[in-house]
Short mmCIF file of C-alpha atoms in Angstrom, two decimals:
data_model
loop_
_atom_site.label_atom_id
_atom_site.label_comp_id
_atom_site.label_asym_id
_atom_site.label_seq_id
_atom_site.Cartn_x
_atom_site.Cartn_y
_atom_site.Cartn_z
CA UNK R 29 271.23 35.05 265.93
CA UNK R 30 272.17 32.29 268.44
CA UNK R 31 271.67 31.21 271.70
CA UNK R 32 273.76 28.45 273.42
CA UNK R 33 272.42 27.04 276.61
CA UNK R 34 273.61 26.10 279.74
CA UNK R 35 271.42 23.48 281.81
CA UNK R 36 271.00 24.16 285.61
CA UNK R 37 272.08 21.77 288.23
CA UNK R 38 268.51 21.11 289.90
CA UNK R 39 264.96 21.95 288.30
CA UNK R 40 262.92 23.39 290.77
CA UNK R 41 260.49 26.30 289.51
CA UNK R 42 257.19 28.30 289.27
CA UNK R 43 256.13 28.54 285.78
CA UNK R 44 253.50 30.95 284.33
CA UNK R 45 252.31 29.57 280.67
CA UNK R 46 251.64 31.58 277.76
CA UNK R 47 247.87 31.84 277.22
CA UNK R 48 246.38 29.21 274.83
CA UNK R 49 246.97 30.70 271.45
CA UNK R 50 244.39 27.90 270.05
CA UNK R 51 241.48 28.94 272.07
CA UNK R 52 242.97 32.86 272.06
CA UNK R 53 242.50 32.71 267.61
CA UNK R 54 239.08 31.20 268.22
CA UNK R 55 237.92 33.60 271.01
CA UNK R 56 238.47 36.66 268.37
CA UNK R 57 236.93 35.34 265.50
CA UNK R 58 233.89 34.21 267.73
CA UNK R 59 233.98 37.52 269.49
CA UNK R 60 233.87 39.43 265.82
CA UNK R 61 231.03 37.01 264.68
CA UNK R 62 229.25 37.62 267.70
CA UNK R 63 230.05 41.84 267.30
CA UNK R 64 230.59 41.19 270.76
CA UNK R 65 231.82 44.09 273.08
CA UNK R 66 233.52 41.92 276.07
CA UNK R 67 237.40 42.28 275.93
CA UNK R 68 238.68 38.68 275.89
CA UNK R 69 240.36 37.92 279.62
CA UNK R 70 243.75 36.39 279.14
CA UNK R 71 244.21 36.82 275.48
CA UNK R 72 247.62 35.00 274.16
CA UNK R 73 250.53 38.10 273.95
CA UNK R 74 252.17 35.48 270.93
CA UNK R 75 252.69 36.02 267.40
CA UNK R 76 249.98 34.53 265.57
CA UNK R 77 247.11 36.11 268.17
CA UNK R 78 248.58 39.15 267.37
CA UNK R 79 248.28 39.03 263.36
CA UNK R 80 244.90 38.83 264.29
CA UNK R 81 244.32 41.47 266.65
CA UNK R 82 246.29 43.46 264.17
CA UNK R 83 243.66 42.46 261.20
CA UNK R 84 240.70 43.46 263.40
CA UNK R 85 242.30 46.55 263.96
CA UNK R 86 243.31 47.55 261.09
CA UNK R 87 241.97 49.91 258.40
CA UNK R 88 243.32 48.30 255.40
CA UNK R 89 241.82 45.22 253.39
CA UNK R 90 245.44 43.60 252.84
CA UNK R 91 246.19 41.60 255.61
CA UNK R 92 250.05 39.96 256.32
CA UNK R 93 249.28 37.18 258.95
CA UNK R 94 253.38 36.06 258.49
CA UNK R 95 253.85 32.39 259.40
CA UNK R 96 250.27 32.12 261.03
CA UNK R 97 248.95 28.90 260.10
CA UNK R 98 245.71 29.23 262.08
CA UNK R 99 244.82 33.19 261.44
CA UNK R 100 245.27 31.81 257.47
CA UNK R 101 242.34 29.43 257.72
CA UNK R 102 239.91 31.09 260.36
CA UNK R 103 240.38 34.64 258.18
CA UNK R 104 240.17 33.00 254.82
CA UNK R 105 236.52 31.31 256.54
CA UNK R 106 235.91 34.99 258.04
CA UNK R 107 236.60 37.03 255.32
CA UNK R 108 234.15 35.13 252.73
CA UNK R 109 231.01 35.76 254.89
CA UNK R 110 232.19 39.58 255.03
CA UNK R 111 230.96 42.13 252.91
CA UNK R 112 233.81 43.82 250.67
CA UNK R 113 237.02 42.89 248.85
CA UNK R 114 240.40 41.59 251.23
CA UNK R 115 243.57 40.13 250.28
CA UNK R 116 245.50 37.78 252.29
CA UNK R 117 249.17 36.88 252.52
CA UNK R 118 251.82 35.62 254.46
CA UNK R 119 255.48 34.85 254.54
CA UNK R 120 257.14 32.37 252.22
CA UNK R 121 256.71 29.32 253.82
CA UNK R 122 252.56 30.33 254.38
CA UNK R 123 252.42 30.75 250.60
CA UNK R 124 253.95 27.14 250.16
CA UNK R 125 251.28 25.54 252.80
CA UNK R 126 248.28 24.62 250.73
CA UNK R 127 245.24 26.02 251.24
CA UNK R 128 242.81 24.89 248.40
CA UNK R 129 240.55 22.36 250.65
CA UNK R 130 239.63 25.19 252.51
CA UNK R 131 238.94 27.58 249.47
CA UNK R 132 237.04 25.15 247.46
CA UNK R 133 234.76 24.08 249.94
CA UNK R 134 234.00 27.67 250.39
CA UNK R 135 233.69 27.77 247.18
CA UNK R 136 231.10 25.64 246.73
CA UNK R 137 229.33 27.23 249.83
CA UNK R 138 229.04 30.29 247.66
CA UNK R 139 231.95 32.32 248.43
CA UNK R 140 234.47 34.06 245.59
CA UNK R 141 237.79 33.24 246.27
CA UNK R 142 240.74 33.93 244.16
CA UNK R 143 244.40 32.36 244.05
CA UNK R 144 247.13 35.16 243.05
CA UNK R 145 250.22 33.25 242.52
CA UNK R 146 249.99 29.61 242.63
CA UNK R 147 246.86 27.87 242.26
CA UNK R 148 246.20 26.24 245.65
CA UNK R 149 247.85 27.99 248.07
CA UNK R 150 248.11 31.62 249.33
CA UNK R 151 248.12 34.32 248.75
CA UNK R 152 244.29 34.77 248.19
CA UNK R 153 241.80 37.74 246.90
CA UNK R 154 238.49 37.15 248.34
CA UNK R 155 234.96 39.07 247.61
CA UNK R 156 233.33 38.84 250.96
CA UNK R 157 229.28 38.09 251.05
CA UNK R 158 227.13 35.91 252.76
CA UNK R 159 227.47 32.66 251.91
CA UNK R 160 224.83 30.45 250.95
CA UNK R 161 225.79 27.40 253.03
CA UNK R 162 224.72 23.98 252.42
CA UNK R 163 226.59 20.54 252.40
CA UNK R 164 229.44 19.08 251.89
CA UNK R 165 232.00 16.44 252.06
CA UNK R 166 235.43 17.06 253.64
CA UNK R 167 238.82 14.92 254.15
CA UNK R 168 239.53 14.54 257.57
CA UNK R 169 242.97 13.59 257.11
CA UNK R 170 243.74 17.24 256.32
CA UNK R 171 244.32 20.38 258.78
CA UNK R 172 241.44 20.21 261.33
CA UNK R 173 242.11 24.04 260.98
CA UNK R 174 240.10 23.99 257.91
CA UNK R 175 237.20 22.43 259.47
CA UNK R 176 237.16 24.67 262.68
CA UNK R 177 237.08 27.61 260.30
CA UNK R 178 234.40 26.59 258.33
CA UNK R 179 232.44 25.57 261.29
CA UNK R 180 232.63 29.17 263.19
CA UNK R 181 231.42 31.03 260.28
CA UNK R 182 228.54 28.22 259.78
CA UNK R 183 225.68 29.71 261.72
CA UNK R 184 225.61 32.65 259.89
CA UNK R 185 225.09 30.61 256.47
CA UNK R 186 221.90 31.60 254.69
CA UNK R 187 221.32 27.94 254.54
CA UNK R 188 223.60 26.33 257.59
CA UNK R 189 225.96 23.69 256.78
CA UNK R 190 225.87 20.43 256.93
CA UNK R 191 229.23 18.96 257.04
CA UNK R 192 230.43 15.59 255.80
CA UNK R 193 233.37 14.13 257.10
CA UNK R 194 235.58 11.63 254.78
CA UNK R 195 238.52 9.34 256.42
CA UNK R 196 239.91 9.31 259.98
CA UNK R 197 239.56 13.16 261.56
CA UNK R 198 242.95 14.41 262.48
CA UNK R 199 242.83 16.62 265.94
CA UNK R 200 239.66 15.89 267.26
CA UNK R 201 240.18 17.37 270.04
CA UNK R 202 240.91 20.93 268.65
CA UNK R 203 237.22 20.67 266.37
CA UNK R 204 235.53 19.61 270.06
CA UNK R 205 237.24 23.16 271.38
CA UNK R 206 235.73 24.89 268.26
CA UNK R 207 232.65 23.00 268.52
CA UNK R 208 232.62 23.86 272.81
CA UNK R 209 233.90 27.70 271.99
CA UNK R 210 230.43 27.98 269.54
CA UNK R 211 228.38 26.58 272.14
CA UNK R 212 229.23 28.68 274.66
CA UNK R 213 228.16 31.17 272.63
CA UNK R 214 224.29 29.84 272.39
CA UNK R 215 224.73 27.95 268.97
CA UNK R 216 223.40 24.52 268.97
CA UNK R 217 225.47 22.06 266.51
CA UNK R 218 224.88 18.47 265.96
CA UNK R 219 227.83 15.74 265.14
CA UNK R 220 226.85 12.07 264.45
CA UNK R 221 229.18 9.98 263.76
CA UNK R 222 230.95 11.83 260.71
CA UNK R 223 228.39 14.44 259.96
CA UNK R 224 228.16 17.75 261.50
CA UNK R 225 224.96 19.78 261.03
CA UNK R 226 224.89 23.88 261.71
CA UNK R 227 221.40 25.17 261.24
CA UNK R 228 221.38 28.91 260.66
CA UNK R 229 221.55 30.73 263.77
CA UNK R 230 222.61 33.97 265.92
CA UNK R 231 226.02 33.88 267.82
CA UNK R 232 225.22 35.47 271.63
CA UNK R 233 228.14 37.88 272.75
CA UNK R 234 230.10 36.00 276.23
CA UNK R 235 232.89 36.89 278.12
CA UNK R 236 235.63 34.31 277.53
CA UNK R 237 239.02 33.70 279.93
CA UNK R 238 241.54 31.58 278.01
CA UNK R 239 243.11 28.85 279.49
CA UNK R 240 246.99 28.97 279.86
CA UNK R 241 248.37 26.52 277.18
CA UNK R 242 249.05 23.05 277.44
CA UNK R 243 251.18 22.23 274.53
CA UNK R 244 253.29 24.97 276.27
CA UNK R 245 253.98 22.76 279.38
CA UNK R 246 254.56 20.09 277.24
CA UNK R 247 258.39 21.10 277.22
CA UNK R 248 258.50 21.36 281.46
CA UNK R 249 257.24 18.22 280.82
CA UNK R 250 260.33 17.15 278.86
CA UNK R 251 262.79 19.31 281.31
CA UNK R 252 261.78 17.81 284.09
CA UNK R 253 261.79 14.13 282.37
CA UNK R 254 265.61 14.80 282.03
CA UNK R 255 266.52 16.06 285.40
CA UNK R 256 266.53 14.06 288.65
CA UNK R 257 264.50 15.20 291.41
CA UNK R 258 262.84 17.79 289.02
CA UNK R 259 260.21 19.48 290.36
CA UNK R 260 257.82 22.81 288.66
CA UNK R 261 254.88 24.00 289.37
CA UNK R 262 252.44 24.89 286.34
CA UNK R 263 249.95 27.85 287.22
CA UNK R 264 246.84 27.80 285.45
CA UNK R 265 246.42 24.64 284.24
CA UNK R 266 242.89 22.90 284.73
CA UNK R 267 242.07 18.74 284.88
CA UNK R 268 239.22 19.31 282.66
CA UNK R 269 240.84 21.23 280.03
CA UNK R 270 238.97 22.13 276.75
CA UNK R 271 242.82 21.38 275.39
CA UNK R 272 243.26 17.99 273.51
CA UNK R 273 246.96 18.35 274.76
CA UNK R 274 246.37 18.25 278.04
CA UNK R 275 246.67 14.71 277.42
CA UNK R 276 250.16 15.19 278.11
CA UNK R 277 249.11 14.73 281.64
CA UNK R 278 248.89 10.72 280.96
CA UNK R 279 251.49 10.74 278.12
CA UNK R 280 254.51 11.93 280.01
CA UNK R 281 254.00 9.40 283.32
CA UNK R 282 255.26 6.56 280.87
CA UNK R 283 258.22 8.87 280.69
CA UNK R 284 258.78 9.35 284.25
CA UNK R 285 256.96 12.03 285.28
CA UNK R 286 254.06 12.44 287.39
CA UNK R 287 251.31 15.34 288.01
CA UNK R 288 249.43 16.62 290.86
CA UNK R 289 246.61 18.73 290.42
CA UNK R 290 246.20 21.53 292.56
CA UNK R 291 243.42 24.27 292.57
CA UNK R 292 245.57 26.75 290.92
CA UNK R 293 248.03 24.40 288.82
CA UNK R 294 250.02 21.51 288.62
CA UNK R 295 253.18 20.43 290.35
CA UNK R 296 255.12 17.67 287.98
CA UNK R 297 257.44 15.82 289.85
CA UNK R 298 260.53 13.46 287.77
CA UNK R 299 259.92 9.64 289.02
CA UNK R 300 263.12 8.33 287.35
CA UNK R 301 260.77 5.42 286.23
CA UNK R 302 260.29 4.77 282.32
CA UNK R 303 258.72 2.74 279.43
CA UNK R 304 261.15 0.47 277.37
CA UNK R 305 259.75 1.83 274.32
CA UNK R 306 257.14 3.94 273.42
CA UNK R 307 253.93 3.92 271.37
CA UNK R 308 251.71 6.47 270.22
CA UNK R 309 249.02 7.57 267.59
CA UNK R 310 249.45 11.33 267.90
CA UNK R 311 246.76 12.10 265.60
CA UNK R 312 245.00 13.86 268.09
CA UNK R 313 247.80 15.43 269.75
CA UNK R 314 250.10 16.11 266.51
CA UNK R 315 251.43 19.32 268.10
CA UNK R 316 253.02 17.41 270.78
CA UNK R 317 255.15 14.60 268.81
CA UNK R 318 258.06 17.17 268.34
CA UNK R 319 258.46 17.03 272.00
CA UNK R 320 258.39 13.16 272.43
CA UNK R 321 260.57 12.51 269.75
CA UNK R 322 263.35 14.66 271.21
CA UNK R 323 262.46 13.40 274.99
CA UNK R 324 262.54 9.24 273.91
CA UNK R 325 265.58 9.95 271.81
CA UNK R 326 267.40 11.62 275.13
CA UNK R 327 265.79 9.39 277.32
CA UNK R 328 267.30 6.57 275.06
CA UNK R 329 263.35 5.12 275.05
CA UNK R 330 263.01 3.84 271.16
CA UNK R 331 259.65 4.68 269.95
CA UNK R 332 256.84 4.19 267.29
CA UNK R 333 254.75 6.91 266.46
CA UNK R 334 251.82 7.25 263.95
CA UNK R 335 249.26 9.35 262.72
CA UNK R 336 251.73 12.15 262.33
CA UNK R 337 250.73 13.13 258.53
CA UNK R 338 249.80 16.79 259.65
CA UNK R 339 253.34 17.77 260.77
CA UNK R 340 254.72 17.60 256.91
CA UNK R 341 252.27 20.73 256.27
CA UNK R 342 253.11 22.79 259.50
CA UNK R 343 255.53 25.28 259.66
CA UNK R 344 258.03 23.26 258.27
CA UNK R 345 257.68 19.29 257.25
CA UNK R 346 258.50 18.59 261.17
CA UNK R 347 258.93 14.91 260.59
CA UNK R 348 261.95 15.66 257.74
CA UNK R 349 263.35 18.74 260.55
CA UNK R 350 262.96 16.66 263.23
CA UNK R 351 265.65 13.96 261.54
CA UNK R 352 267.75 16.08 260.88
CA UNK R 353 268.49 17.87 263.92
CA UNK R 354 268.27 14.69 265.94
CA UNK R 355 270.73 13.20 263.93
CA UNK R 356 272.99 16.40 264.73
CA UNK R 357 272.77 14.91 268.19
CA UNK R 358 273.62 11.41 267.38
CA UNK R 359 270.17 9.88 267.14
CA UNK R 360 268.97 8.46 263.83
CA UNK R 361 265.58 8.42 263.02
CA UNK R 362 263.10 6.82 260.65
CA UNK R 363 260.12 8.18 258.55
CA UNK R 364 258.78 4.04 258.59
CA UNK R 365 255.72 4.93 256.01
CA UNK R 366 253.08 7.70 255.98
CA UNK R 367 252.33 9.62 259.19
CA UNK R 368 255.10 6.96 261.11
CA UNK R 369 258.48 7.95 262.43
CA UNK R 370 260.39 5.53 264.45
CA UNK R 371 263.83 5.86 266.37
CA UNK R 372 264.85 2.06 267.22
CA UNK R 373 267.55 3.37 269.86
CA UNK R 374 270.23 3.73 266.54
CA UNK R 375 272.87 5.79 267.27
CA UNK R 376 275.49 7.53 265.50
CA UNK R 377 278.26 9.85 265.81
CA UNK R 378 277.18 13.77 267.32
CA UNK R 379 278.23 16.60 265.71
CA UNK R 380 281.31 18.26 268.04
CA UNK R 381 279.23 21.41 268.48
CA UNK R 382 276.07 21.28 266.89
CA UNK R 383 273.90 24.11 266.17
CA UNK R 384 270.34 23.17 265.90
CA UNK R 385 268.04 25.00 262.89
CA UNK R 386 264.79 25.91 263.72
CA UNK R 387 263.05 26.39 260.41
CA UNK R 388 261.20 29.15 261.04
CA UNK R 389 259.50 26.64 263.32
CA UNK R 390 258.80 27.36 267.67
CA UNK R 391 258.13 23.95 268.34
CA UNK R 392 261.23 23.07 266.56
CA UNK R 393 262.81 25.39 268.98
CA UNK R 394 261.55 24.50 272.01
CA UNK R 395 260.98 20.69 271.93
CA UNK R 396 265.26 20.91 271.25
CA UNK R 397 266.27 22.73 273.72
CA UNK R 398 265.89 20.85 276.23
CA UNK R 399 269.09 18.30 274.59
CA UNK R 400 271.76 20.81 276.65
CA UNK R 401 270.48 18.82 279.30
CA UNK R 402 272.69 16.13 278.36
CA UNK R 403 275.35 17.29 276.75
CA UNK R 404 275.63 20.16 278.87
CA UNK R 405 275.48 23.18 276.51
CA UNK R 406 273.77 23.36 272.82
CA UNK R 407 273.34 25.84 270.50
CA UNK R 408 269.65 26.87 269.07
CA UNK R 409 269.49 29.04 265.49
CA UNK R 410 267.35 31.71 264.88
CA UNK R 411 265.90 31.12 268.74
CA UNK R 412 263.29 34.42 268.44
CA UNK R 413 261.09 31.63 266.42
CA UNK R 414 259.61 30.93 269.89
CA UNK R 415 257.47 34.24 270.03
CA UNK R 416 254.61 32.55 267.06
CA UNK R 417 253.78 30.57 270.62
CA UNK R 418 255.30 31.05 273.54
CA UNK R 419 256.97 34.54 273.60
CA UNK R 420 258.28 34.39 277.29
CA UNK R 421 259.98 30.94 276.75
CA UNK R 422 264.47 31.96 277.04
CA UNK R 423 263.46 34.05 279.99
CA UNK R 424 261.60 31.08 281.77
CA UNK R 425 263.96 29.11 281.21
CA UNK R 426 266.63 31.57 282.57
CA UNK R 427 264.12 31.90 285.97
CA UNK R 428 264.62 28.45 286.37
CA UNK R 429 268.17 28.64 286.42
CA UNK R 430 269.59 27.66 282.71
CA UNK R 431 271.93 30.16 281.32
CA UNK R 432 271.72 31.51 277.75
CA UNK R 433 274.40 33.51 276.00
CA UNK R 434 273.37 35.50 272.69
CA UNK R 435 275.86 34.62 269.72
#
């Protein structure tokens, strides 16, 4: 399937986000550890939430969680502190996304974990038990989804864990929502400098209300960057987020656009001002580099961006996607050394009608389509990828006045 879209004239629209599937995934699993019996207010209606609703509702112990990344991790954690025998896969590319930081460490925490195919990645047999706990040492410069997933299933440790964390810690802000989720939950942790300690305690049952998603707005963000006079409101969306990507906030006004804060939302208004070129370490905000890269290129605003290593492990490698679509579009980009990618403002030929792949990737999806903006129609492959995130994003888009025909 295709969709080719048709930019609107004027941006000028109300926009209700997609719950926060980040803090939606951690809700259940703290909800299940806490045999809690409060429904979760707000709960994400995307893709990889509902792998998991589907695995706490289900009566089997083989579990598909498809192309979910983060219900991979948090189960894996889940599943070895449970009592009987599970099996978890996914789809291709999950099986080709390695996993074996996370199983090892468990591992060595006590837990029986088994690869069935290829050593090191999914999918994986696990005997559930309680785990003994204890300490140990951990990369940081790996998926911060393994350490959030060890870290909920922690206090229930016959012995705690004490965590030790090795090189610079990639997402920080998504372990502080972990971290923050736990608390609310009555469980005391403790993180100096690079060591987190989890003494052995008993999650309270809370009612939680997720927070629409800010990686979400990112790509109103990058609509109204691109449109003069732009102007959409954001409902939901709260100054002092729990979301590391509400940083976008302060990202996006060296891009032109500005945000008010209102007691309901956000209006972002397009300022037509910009930065001649743009720097960034995303290494706290990795899921949001997609959408800058596409936004400088179209903006013509060259950029530098670093810590970035995460994205080659996503979905797809994002970094190697990324340069190839742009280039489809006439912008030629640069992987300038590990976790870098640069576009210098070099240019090259478009394709005459280009039809951008989405590699079984959302972001890939949405941080794109945003390009018919400028060259007034484009095509997106495979467009349904959008629902792992943000399943209401073609028909916001059509509310705010683009048209999209189905090819």
């Amino acid at each position: 399937m295709q969709y080719k879209i048709f930019p609107p004239e004027a941006l000028r629209t109300t926009v209700h986000l997609p719950a926060s599937k980040s803090m939606s995934n951690r809700a259940l699993i703290l909800n299940a550890l806490s045999l809690s019996p409060y429904p979760i207010q707000n709960l994400s209606n995307c893709e990889d939430t509902q792998v998991l609703i589907d695995v706490f509702n289900s009566q089997s112990n083989v579990f598909d969680i498809k192309a979910a990344g983060t219900a991979m991790r948090f189960l894996t954690a889940f599943l070895a502190g449970m009592e009987g025998e599970w099996i978890v896969k996914g789809s291709k590319r999950m099986h080709e996304r390695p996993i074996h930081p996370l199983v090892e460490t468990l591992i060595a925490l006590g837990a029986e974990v088994d690869y069935i195919e290829k050593e090191g990645y999914p999918p994986l047999k696990i005997k559930g038990r309680k785990l003994k706990g204890g300490e140990v040492y951990l990369s940081g410069n790996i998926s911060s989804q393994f350490i959030s997933a060890l870290l909920m299933i922690a206090p229930l440790m016959e012995n705690g864990l004490v965590m030790h964390i090795e090189k610079e810690i990639v997402s920080k802000p998504y372990i502080h929502l972990t971290l923050s989720m736990m608390e609310k939950c009555g469980v005391q942790v403790k993180w100096e400098n690079n060591h987190i300690t989890v003494k052995p305690q008993i999650y309270n049952a809370v009612k939680f209300a997720v927070e629409p998603d800010w990686t979400a707005a990112s790509y109103w963000y990058e609509m109204t960057s691109l449109i003069p006079g732009a102007e959409v409101t954001l409902k939901g969306l709260e100054k002092n987020s729990l979301q590391g990507d509400a940083n976008v906030t302060n990202l996006f006004s060296y891009l032109g656009v500005t945000t008010e804060f209102l007691p309901d939302g956000i209006i972002i208004r397009n300022t037509k001002k910009r930065t001649k070129k743009f720097f960034h370490d995303f290494v706290n905000e990795p899921d949001l580099a997609q959408t800058f890269a596409a936004t400088c290129c179209f903006m013509g605003v060259p950029f530098l961006f670093s810590g970035i290593q995460s994205l080659k492990i996503k979905e797809t490698d994002r970094v190697a996607a990324l340069i190839n679509e742009l280039k489809k579009l006439g912008y030629l980009l640069k992987e300038n050394g590990k976790g870098m990618l640069e576009w210098d403002g070099e240019r090259c030929s478009p394709e005459k009608e280009p039809a951008i792949d989405t590699y079984d990737d959302h972001r890939m999806a949405m941080s794109l389509a945003p390009g018919a903006i400028l060259s007034g129609s484009l095509i997106i492959n495979d467009p349904k990828v959008v629902f792992k995130s943000y399943p209401d994003f073609w028909n916001d888009l059509k509310l705010a006045g683009f048209t999209i025909e189905e090819r």
